[in-house]
One Martini backbone bead per residue (centre of mass of N, CA, C, O) as a GRO file, in nm:
protein
  233
    1ARG     BB    1   3.681   1.935  26.410
    2GLN     BB    2   3.921   1.903  26.221
    3LEU     BB    3   4.125   1.804  26.431
    4SER     BB    4   3.967   1.558  26.527
    5THR     BB    5   3.973   1.414  26.252
    6ARG     BB    6   4.284   1.425  26.178
    7LEU     BB    7   4.372   1.302  26.486
    8ASP     BB    8   4.179   1.110  26.627
    9ALA     BB    9   4.024   1.301  26.846
   10SER     BB   10   3.882   1.438  27.092
   11SER     BB   11   3.745   1.739  27.174
   12ALA     BB   12   3.860   1.747  27.461
   13THR     BB   13   4.154   1.706  27.384
   14ILE     BB   14   4.183   1.945  27.197
   15ARG     BB   15   4.114   2.167  27.402
   16ARG     BB   16   4.347   2.106  27.596
   17ASP     BB   17   4.575   2.153  27.390
   18LEU     BB   18   4.502   2.446  27.322
   19GLU     BB   19   4.533   2.558  27.606
   20ARG     BB   20   4.831   2.487  27.632
   21LEU     BB   21   4.935   2.645  27.380
   22GLU     BB   22   4.835   2.917  27.484
   23GLY     BB   23   5.003   2.917  27.750
   24GLU     BB   24   5.277   2.911  27.560
   25GLY     BB   25   5.222   3.120  27.307
   26ARG     BB   26   5.155   2.960  27.019
   27ILE     BB   27   4.854   3.048  27.049
   28SER     BB   28   4.519   3.163  26.962
   29ARG     BB   29   4.202   3.189  27.063
   30VAL     BB   30   3.892   3.107  26.909
   31ARG     BB   31   3.589   3.060  26.809
   32GLY     BB   32   3.623   2.721  26.724
   33GLY     BB   33   3.947   2.786  26.749
   34ALA     BB   34   4.276   2.864  26.595
   35ARG     BB   35   4.586   3.054  26.607
   36LEU     BB   36   4.871   3.166  26.533
   37ALA     BB   37   5.132   3.300  26.677
   38GLY     BB   38   5.282   3.597  26.603
   39PRO     BB   39   5.366   3.761  26.311
   40ASP     BB   40   5.116   3.599  26.150
   41ALA     BB   41   4.853   3.668  26.323
   42GLU     BB   42   4.785   3.958  26.157
   43LYS     BB   43   4.717   3.768  25.918
   44LEU     BB   44   4.549   3.686  25.643
   45VAL     BB   45   4.423   3.465  25.451
   46GLY     BB   46   4.534   3.555  25.138
   47THR     BB   47   4.491   3.808  24.918
   48PRO     BB   48   4.569   4.103  24.867
   49PHE     BB   49   4.374   4.354  24.769
   50GLU     BB   50   4.536   4.489  24.529
   51LEU     BB   51   4.580   4.219  24.381
   52ASN     BB   52   4.279   4.120  24.364
   53ARG     BB   53   4.163   4.354  24.182
   54THR     BB   54   4.300   4.233  23.906
   55ARG     BB   55   4.099   4.005  23.929
   56GLN     BB   56   3.835   3.992  23.741
   57ALA     BB   57   3.763   4.299  23.688
   58ALA     BB   58   3.523   4.307  23.487
   59GLN     BB   59   3.335   4.124  23.649
   60LYS     BB   60   3.330   4.291  23.911
   61ALA     BB   61   3.211   4.546  23.788
   62ALA     BB   62   2.942   4.418  23.696
   63ILE     BB   63   2.855   4.308  23.974
   64GLY     BB   64   2.857   4.577  24.127
   65ARG     BB   65   2.639   4.714  23.954
   66ALA     BB   66   2.415   4.503  24.009
   67ALA     BB   67   2.412   4.530  24.319
   68ALA     BB   68   2.334   4.834  24.342
   69ALA     BB   69   2.037   4.787  24.225
   70PHE     BB   70   1.931   4.670  24.518
   71CYS     BB   71   1.932   4.952  24.621
   72ARG     BB   72   1.753   5.164  24.834
   73PRO     BB   73   1.655   5.450  24.927
   74GLY     BB   74   1.770   5.487  25.267
   75GLU     BB   75   1.885   5.223  25.334
   76ALA     BB   76   2.013   4.954  25.516
   77VAL     BB   77   2.352   4.829  25.484
   78ILE     BB   78   2.583   4.560  25.420
   79ILE     BB   79   2.945   4.573  25.348
   80ASP     BB   80   3.166   4.359  25.280
   81GLY     BB   81   3.477   4.288  25.249
   82GLY     BB   82   3.604   4.347  24.911
   83THR     BB   83   3.649   4.364  24.567
   84THR     BB   84   3.351   4.326  24.475
   85THR     BB   85   3.208   4.515  24.677
   86PHE     BB   86   3.373   4.765  24.598
   87ALA     BB   87   3.234   4.790  24.307
   88MET     BB   88   2.969   4.932  24.418
   89CYS     BB   89   3.031   5.225  24.527
   90SER     BB   90   3.011   5.413  24.262
   91HIS     BB   91   2.674   5.340  24.257
   92LEU     BB   92   2.564   5.495  24.545
   93ALA     BB   93   2.518   5.765  24.466
   94GLY     BB   94   2.218   5.928  24.596
   95LEU     BB   95   2.082   5.707  24.806
   96GLU     BB   96   2.129   5.750  25.112
   97LEU     BB   97   2.279   5.547  25.274
   98GLN     BB   98   2.324   5.298  25.531
   99VAL     BB   99   2.658   5.196  25.610
  100LEU     BB  100   2.800   4.886  25.690
  101THR     BB  101   3.160   4.839  25.743
  102ASN     BB  102   3.490   4.655  25.752
  103SER     BB  103   3.611   4.855  25.526
  104LEU     BB  104   3.845   5.093  25.446
  105HIS     BB  105   3.807   5.107  25.142
  106ILE     BB  106   3.502   5.164  25.147
  107ILE     BB  107   3.507   5.412  25.318
  108GLY     BB  108   3.689   5.581  25.124
  109GLU     BB  109   3.481   5.564  24.883
  110LEU     BB  110   3.219   5.690  25.050
  111ILE     BB  111   3.289   5.965  25.179
  112PRO     BB  112   3.229   6.159  24.922
  113GLN     BB  113   2.933   6.075  24.987
  114ALA     BB  114   2.731   6.287  25.144
  115GLY     BB  115   2.461   6.089  25.187
  116THR     BB  116   2.645   5.876  25.318
  117ARG     BB  117   2.623   5.661  25.585
  118LEU     BB  118   2.863   5.557  25.836
  119ALA     BB  119   2.976   5.232  25.963
  120ALA     BB  120   3.176   5.061  26.221
  121PRO     BB  121   3.339   4.826  26.368
  122GLY     BB  122   3.501   4.689  26.613
  123GLY     BB  123   3.867   4.631  26.615
  124GLN     BB  124   4.097   4.485  26.411
  125ILE     BB  125   4.356   4.571  26.189
  126PHE     BB  126   4.411   4.443  25.861
  127ARG     BB  127   4.628   4.557  25.632
  128GLU     BB  128   4.617   4.393  25.359
  129GLN     BB  129   4.281   4.438  25.362
  130ASN     BB  130   4.162   4.667  25.531
  131ILE     BB  131   4.031   4.523  25.797
  132ILE     BB  132   3.771   4.476  26.041
  133LEU     BB  133   3.818   4.260  26.330
  134SER     BB  134   3.614   4.053  26.563
  135PRO     BB  135   3.569   3.791  26.814
  136PHE     BB  136   3.386   3.978  26.970
  137GLU     BB  137   3.084   4.115  27.099
  138ASP     BB  138   3.207   4.422  27.159
  139ASP     BB  139   3.149   4.593  26.846
  140GLY     BB  140   2.873   4.783  26.829
  141LEU     BB  141   2.620   4.583  26.683
  142SER     BB  142   2.361   4.500  26.852
  143ARG     BB  143   2.152   4.737  26.706
  144TYR     BB  144   2.190   4.646  26.422
  145HIS     BB  145   2.005   4.693  26.104
  146ALA     BB  146   1.942   4.524  25.785
  147ALA     BB  147   1.819   4.451  25.474
  148LYS     BB  148   2.121   4.406  25.357
  149MET     BB  149   2.384   4.176  25.249
  150PHE     BB  150   2.710   4.211  25.113
  151MET     BB  151   2.904   3.928  24.980
  152GLY     BB  152   3.172   3.749  24.947
  153ALA     BB  153   3.418   3.495  24.822
  154ALA     BB  154   3.641   3.228  24.788
  155ALA     BB  155   3.394   3.015  24.773
  156VAL     BB  156   3.161   2.803  24.578
  157GLY     BB  157   2.945   2.524  24.680
  158PRO     BB  158   2.772   2.258  24.798
  159ARG     BB  159   2.830   2.354  25.101
  160GLY     BB  160   2.889   2.665  25.015
  161LEU     BB  161   3.025   2.930  25.174
  162MET     BB  162   3.377   3.030  25.153
  163GLN     BB  163   3.672   3.063  25.356
  164ALA     BB  164   4.020   3.097  25.476
  165ASP     BB  165   3.932   3.243  25.758
  166VAL     BB  166   3.816   3.222  26.081
  167VAL     BB  167   3.794   3.524  26.158
  168LEU     BB  168   3.626   3.612  25.917
  169ILE     BB  169   3.381   3.431  25.975
  170GLN     BB  170   3.294   3.543  26.245
  171ALA     BB  171   3.231   3.829  26.142
  172GLU     BB  172   3.026   3.751  25.916
  173GLN     BB  173   2.816   3.605  26.093
  174LYS     BB  174   2.739   3.855  26.258
  175LEU     BB  175   2.641   4.023  26.016
  176MET     BB  176   2.421   3.829  25.909
  177ASP     BB  177   2.233   3.865  26.168
  178LYS     BB  178   2.161   4.183  26.071
  179ALA     BB  179   2.012   4.060  25.814
  180ASP     BB  180   1.750   3.977  25.590
  181GLN     BB  181   1.956   3.970  25.336
  182LEU     BB  182   2.158   3.760  25.119
  183ILE     BB  183   2.424   3.883  24.904
  184VAL     BB  184   2.623   3.730  24.658
  185LEU     BB  185   2.953   3.802  24.533
  186ALA     BB  186   3.053   3.595  24.244
  187ASP     BB  187   3.265   3.494  24.044
  188SER     BB  188   3.320   3.221  23.841
  189SER     BB  189   3.592   3.131  23.987
  190LYS     BB  190   3.457   3.052  24.271
  191PHE     BB  191   3.343   2.767  24.148
  192LEU     BB  192   3.665   2.654  24.124
  193SER     BB  193   3.708   2.674  24.420
  194SER     BB  194   3.866   2.654  24.751
  195ALA     BB  195   3.806   2.624  25.112
  196ALA     BB  196   3.826   2.567  25.460
  197PHE     BB  197   3.567   2.754  25.541
  198LEU     BB  198   3.242   2.775  25.659
  199VAL     BB  199   2.988   3.012  25.658
  200CYS     BB  200   2.746   2.892  25.467
  201ALA     BB  201   2.477   2.775  25.342
  202LEU     BB  202   2.284   2.789  25.065
  203ASP     BB  203   2.007   2.829  25.223
  204GLU     BB  204   2.111   3.130  25.331
  205ILE     BB  205   2.082   3.227  25.039
  206ASP     BB  206   1.919   3.453  24.815
  207ILE     BB  207   2.158   3.585  24.634
  208VAL     BB  208   2.338   3.561  24.317
  209ILE     BB  209   2.619   3.735  24.175
  210THR     BB  210   2.738   3.692  23.845
  211ASP     BB  211   2.878   3.564  23.557
  212ALA     BB  212   2.871   3.429  23.228
  213GLY     BB  213   3.106   3.203  23.308
  214VAL     BB  214   2.923   3.020  23.436
  215ARG     BB  215   2.820   2.718  23.500
  216GLU     BB  216   2.545   2.527  23.465
  217SER     BB  217   2.588   2.350  23.721
  218ASP     BB  218   2.595   2.594  23.915
  219LEU     BB  219   2.315   2.701  23.856
  220ASP     BB  220   2.164   2.446  23.940
  221LEU     BB  221   2.256   2.446  24.233
  222LEU     BB  222   2.132   2.717  24.317
  223ARG     BB  223   1.834   2.664  24.221
  224ALA     BB  224   1.793   2.411  24.408
  225HIS     BB  225   1.816   2.640  24.659
  226GLU     BB  226   1.643   2.896  24.584
  227ILE     BB  227   1.833   3.085  24.417
  228ASP     BB  228   1.888   3.387  24.299
  229VAL     BB  229   2.012   3.461  23.968
  230ILE     BB  230   2.267   3.689  23.855
  231LEU     BB  231   2.378   3.808  23.538
  232ALA     BB  232   2.654   3.989  23.469
  233ARG     BB  233   2.732   4.216  23.172
   0.00000   0.00000   0.00000
């Protein structure tokens, strides 16, 4: 849709051109879009995990602690990969959760928790973020169901929750379909950012956990969409 708008061409023309470019080995097709082929194809757009951990670190720690408080003993949850969701992990010990995650960082953090059961989807490992993603349906998740999904964001705004990479969005949308409740962990800087791809509209979000630095106008926006807002301090 973005290509069709930017190039003033019909969607049929765009699809034919993408098929031709894929046949030439210049791109690889994904559902609803395309990615460049070659050395950069296995990299996600965005900041590497270890660098991103240092940004808004105190806020992320507080948000992670607040998010963990929503977990009930023994329940199944999905924790999407990210530095803010990673901050939840140290607070989950003793809850004996069943956790599905696509993050190798989160898996590594939770493995020492003897009572925490872990599952991961099948797919390709993207090294810079240490995350497992698959654009295909056969990722082993068809029967998984969770009470809650915890997810970060590259940006949050009037259009909804946004990420920078189309492959990441595909994986997250599949995980969202497996959970009853969507809880978004986003520090206040995410309301000042923008990103290229929409993951979901605000109406699809149940709870947002952010920090006290968030603007009042952003709080009004979330509450106008009947989203419960938690300020982590």
